[in-house]
mmCIF file of C-alpha atoms in Angstrom:
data_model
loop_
_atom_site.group_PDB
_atom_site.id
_atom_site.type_symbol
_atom_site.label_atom_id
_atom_site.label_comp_id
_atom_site.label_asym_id
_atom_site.label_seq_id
_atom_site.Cartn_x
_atom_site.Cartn_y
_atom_site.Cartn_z
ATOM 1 C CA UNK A 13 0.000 0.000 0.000
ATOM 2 C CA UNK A 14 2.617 2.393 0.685
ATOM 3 C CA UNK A 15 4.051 2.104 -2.310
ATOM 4 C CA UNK A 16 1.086 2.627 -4.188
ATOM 5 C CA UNK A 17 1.100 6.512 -1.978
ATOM 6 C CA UNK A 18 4.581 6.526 -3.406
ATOM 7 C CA UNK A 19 3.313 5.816 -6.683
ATOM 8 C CA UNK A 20 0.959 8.589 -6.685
ATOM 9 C CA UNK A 21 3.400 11.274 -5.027
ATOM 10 C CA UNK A 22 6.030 10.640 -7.706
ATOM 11 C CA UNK A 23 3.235 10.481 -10.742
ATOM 12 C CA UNK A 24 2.049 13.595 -9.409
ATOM 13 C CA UNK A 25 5.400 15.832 -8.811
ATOM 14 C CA UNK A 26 7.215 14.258 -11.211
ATOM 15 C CA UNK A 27 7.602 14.444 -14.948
ATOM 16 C CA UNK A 28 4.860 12.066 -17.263
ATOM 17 C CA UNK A 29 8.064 10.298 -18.158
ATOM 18 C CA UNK A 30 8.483 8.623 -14.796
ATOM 19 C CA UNK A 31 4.798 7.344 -14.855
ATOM 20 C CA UNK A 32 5.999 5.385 -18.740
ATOM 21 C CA UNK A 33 7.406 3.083 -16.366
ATOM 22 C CA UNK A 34 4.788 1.808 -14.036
ATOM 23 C CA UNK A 35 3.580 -2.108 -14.620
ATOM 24 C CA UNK A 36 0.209 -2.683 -14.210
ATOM 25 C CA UNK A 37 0.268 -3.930 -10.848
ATOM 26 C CA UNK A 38 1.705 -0.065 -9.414
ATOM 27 C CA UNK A 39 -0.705 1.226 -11.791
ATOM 28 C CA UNK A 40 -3.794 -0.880 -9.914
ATOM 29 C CA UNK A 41 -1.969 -0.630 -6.277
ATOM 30 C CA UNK A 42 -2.321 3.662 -7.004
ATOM 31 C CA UNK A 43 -5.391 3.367 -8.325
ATOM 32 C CA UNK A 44 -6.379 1.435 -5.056
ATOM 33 C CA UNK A 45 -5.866 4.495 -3.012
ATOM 34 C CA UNK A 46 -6.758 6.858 -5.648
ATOM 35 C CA UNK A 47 -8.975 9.861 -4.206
ATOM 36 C CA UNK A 48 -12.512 10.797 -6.100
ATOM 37 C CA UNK A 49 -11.859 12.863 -8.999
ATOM 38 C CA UNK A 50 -8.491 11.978 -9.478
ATOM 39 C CA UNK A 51 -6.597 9.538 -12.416
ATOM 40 C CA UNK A 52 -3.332 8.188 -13.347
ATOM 41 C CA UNK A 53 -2.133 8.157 -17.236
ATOM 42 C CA UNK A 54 1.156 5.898 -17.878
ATOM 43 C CA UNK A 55 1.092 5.277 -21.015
ATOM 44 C CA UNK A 56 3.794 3.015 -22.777
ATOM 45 C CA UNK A 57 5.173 3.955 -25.394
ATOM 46 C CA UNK A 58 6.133 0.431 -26.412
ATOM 47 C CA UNK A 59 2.234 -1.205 -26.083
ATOM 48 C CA UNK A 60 0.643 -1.992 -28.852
ATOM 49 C CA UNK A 61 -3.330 -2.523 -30.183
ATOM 50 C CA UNK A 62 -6.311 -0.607 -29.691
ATOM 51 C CA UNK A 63 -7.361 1.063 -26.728
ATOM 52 C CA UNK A 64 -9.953 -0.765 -24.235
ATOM 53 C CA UNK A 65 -11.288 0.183 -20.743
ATOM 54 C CA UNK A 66 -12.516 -1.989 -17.666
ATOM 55 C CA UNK A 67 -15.305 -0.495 -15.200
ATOM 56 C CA UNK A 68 -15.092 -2.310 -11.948
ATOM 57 C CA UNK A 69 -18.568 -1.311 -10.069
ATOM 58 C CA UNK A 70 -17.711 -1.778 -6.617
ATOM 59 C CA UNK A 71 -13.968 -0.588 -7.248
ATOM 60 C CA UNK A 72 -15.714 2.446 -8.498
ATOM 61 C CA UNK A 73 -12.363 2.642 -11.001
ATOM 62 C CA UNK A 74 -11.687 2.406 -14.342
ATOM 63 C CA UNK A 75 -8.528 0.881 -16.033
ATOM 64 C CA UNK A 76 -7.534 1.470 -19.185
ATOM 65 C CA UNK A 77 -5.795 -0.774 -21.560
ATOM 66 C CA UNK A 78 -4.083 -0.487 -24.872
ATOM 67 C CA UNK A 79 -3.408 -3.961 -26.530
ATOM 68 C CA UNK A 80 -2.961 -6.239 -23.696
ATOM 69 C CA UNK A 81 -0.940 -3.249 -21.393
ATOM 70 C CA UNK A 82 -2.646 -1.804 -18.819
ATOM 71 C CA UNK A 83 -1.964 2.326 -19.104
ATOM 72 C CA UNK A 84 -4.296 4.415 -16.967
ATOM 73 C CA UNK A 85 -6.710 3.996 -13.975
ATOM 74 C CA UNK A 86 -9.388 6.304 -12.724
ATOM 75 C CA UNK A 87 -11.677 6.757 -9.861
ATOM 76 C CA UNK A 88 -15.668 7.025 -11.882
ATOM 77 C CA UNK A 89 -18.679 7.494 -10.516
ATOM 78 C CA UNK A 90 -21.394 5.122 -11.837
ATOM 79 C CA UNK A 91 -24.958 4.746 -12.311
ATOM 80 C CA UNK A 92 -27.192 4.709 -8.650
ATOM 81 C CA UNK A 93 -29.297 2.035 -7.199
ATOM 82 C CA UNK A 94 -32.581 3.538 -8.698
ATOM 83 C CA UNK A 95 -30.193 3.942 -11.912
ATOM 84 C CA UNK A 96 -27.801 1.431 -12.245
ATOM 85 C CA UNK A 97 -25.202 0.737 -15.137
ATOM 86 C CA UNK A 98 -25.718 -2.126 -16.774
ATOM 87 C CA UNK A 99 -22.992 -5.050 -16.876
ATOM 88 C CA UNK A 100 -21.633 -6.047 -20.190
ATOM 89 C CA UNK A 101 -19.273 -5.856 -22.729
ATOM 90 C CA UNK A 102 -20.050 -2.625 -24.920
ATOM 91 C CA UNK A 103 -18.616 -1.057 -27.667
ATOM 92 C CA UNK A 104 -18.039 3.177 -28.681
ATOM 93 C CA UNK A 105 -21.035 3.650 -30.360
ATOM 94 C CA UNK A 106 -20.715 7.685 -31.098
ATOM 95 C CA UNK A 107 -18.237 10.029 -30.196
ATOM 96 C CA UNK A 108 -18.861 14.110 -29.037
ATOM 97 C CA UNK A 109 -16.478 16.748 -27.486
ATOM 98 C CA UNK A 110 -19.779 18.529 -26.590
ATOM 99 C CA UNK A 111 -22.660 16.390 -25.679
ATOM 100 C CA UNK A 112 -25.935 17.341 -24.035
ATOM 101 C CA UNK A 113 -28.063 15.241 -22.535
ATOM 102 C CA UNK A 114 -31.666 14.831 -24.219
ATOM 103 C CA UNK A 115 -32.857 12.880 -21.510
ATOM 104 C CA UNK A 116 -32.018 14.687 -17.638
ATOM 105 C CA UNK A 117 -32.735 18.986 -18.511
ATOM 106 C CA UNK A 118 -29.984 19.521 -21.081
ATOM 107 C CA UNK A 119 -26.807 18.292 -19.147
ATOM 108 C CA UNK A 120 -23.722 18.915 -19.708
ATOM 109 C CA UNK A 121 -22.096 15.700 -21.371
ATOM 110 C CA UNK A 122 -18.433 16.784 -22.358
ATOM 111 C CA UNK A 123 -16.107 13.964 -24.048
ATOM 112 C CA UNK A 124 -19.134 11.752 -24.171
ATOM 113 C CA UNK A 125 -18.811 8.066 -25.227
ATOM 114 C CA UNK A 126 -22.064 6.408 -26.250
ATOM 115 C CA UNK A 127 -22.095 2.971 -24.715
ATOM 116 C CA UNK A 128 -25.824 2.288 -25.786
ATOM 117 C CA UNK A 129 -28.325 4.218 -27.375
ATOM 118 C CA UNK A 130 -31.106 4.645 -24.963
ATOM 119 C CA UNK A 131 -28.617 6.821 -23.120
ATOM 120 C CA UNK A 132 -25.545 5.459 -21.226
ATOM 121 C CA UNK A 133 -22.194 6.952 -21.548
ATOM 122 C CA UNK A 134 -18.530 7.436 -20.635
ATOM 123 C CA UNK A 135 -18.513 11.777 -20.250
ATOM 124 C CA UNK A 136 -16.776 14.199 -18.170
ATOM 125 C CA UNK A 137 -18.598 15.017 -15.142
ATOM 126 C CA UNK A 138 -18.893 14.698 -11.301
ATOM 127 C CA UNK A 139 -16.931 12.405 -9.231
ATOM 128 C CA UNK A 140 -17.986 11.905 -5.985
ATOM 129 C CA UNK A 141 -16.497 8.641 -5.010
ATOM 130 C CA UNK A 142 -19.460 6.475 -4.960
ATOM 131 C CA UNK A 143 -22.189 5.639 -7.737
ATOM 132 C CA UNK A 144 -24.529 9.163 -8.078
ATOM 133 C CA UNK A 145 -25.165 9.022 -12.181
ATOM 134 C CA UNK A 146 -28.353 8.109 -14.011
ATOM 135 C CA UNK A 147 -26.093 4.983 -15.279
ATOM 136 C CA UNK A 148 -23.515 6.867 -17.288
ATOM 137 C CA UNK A 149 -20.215 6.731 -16.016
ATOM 138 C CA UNK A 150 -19.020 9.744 -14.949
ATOM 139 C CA UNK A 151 -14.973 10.462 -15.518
ATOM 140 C CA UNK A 152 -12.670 13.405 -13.993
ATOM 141 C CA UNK A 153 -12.509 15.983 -16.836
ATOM 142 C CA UNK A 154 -8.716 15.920 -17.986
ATOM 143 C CA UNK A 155 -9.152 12.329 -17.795
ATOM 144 C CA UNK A 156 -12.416 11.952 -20.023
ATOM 145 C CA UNK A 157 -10.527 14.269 -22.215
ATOM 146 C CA UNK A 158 -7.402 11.594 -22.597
ATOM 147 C CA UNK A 159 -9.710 8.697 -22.987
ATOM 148 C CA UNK A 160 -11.984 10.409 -25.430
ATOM 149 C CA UNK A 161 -8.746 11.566 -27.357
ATOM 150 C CA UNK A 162 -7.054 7.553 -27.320
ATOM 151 C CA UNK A 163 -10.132 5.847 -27.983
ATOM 152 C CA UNK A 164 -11.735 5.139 -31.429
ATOM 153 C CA UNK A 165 -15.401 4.226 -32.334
ATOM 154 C CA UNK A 166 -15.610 0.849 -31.781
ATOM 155 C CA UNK A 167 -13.521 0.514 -28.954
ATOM 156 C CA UNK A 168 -14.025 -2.082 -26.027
ATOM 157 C CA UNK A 169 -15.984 -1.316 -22.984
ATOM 158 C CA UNK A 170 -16.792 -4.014 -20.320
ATOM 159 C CA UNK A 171 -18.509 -3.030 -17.358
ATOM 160 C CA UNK A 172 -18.299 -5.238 -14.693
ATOM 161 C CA UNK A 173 -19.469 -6.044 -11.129
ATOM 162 C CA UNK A 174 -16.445 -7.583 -10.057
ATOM 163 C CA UNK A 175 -13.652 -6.411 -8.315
ATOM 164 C CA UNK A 176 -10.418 -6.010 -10.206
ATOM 165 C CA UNK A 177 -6.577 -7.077 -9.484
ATOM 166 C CA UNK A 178 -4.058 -6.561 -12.247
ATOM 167 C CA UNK A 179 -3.945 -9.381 -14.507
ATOM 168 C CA UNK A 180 -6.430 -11.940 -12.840
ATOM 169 C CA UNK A 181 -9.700 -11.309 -13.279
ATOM 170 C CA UNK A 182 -11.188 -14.142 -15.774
ATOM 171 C CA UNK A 183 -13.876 -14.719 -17.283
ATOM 172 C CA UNK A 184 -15.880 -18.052 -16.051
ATOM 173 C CA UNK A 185 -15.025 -19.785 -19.308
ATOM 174 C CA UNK A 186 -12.393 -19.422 -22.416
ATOM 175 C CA UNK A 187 -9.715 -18.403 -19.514
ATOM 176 C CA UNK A 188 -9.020 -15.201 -21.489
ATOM 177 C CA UNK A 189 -8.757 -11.922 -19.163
ATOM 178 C CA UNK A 190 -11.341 -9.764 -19.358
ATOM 179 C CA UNK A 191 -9.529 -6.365 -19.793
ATOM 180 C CA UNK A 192 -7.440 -7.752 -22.398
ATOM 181 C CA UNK A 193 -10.290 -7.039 -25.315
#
């Protein structure tokens, strides 16, 4: 645990460069003790493939993969009880720097992600630390901004209710990891 704190400290005084070399377990240990609102980008130069991202529901986290390399984590907030978001594997269905929602009084919906087209979303937006959306997931800004910049229509999405640590979580059959899409 402490050196996830270290993690974090270093990330956050020092250069981008020194985050390039984080493996995906330091990446999950910070992201462990991540506050709301906050986010960790390390990405490798040297990974390869497109660019997919894992919701955890009761980590309240997102990870963020491209090719098989985990390269960023994220504290989210996610969809309430009387709104949940739904479990699944999704794909980027539309892309908008500016987005406003058509369902809940014209909301503000920057770097939205469609996820499905009766409303749910990956967008900039508050991040309280606990699920407090309509079922979107709700990002910190600069990182929504990152995501929304690396990703391409298409891209991977799985939403899960499981609980994520680097490298094992699997699905119940075909043995291939889920955040590896």
């Amino acid at each position: 645990m402490a050196s996830a704190i270290a993690a974090l400290a270093l990330v956050a005084v020092v250069a981008p460069a020194a985050a390039e070399a984080m493996d995906d377990l330091a990446i999950t240990e910070a992201a462990a003790v991540m506050p709301p609102g906050r986010f960790l980008w390390a990405d490798d130069p040297a990974a390869s493939g497109p660019v997919s991202v894992l919701i955890s529901l009761p980590d309240q986290r997102a990870y963020v993969f491209r090719g098989s390399k985990m390269i960023a984590a994220s504290s989210v907030s996610t969809g309430s009880d009387e709104k949940p978001t739904p479990l699944g594997r999704f794909t980027v269905l539309e892309k908008k720097a500016m987005h406003r929602s058509n369902l809940y009084d014209d909301a503000p919906m920057p770097f939205m992600q469609r996820l499905t087209w009766d409303g749910v979303a990956l967008h900039a937006g508050r991040n309280p630390g606990f699920p407090a959306s309509h079922g979107c997931v709700r990002l910190p800004a600069a990182f929504a901004k990152k995501l929304f910049a690396a990703t391409a229509l298409g891209a991977t999405v799985e939403v899960t209710d499981e609980a994520y640590v680097a490298g094992a979580m699997m699905e119940p059959a075909g043995g291939r990891e889920l955040a590896r899409r």
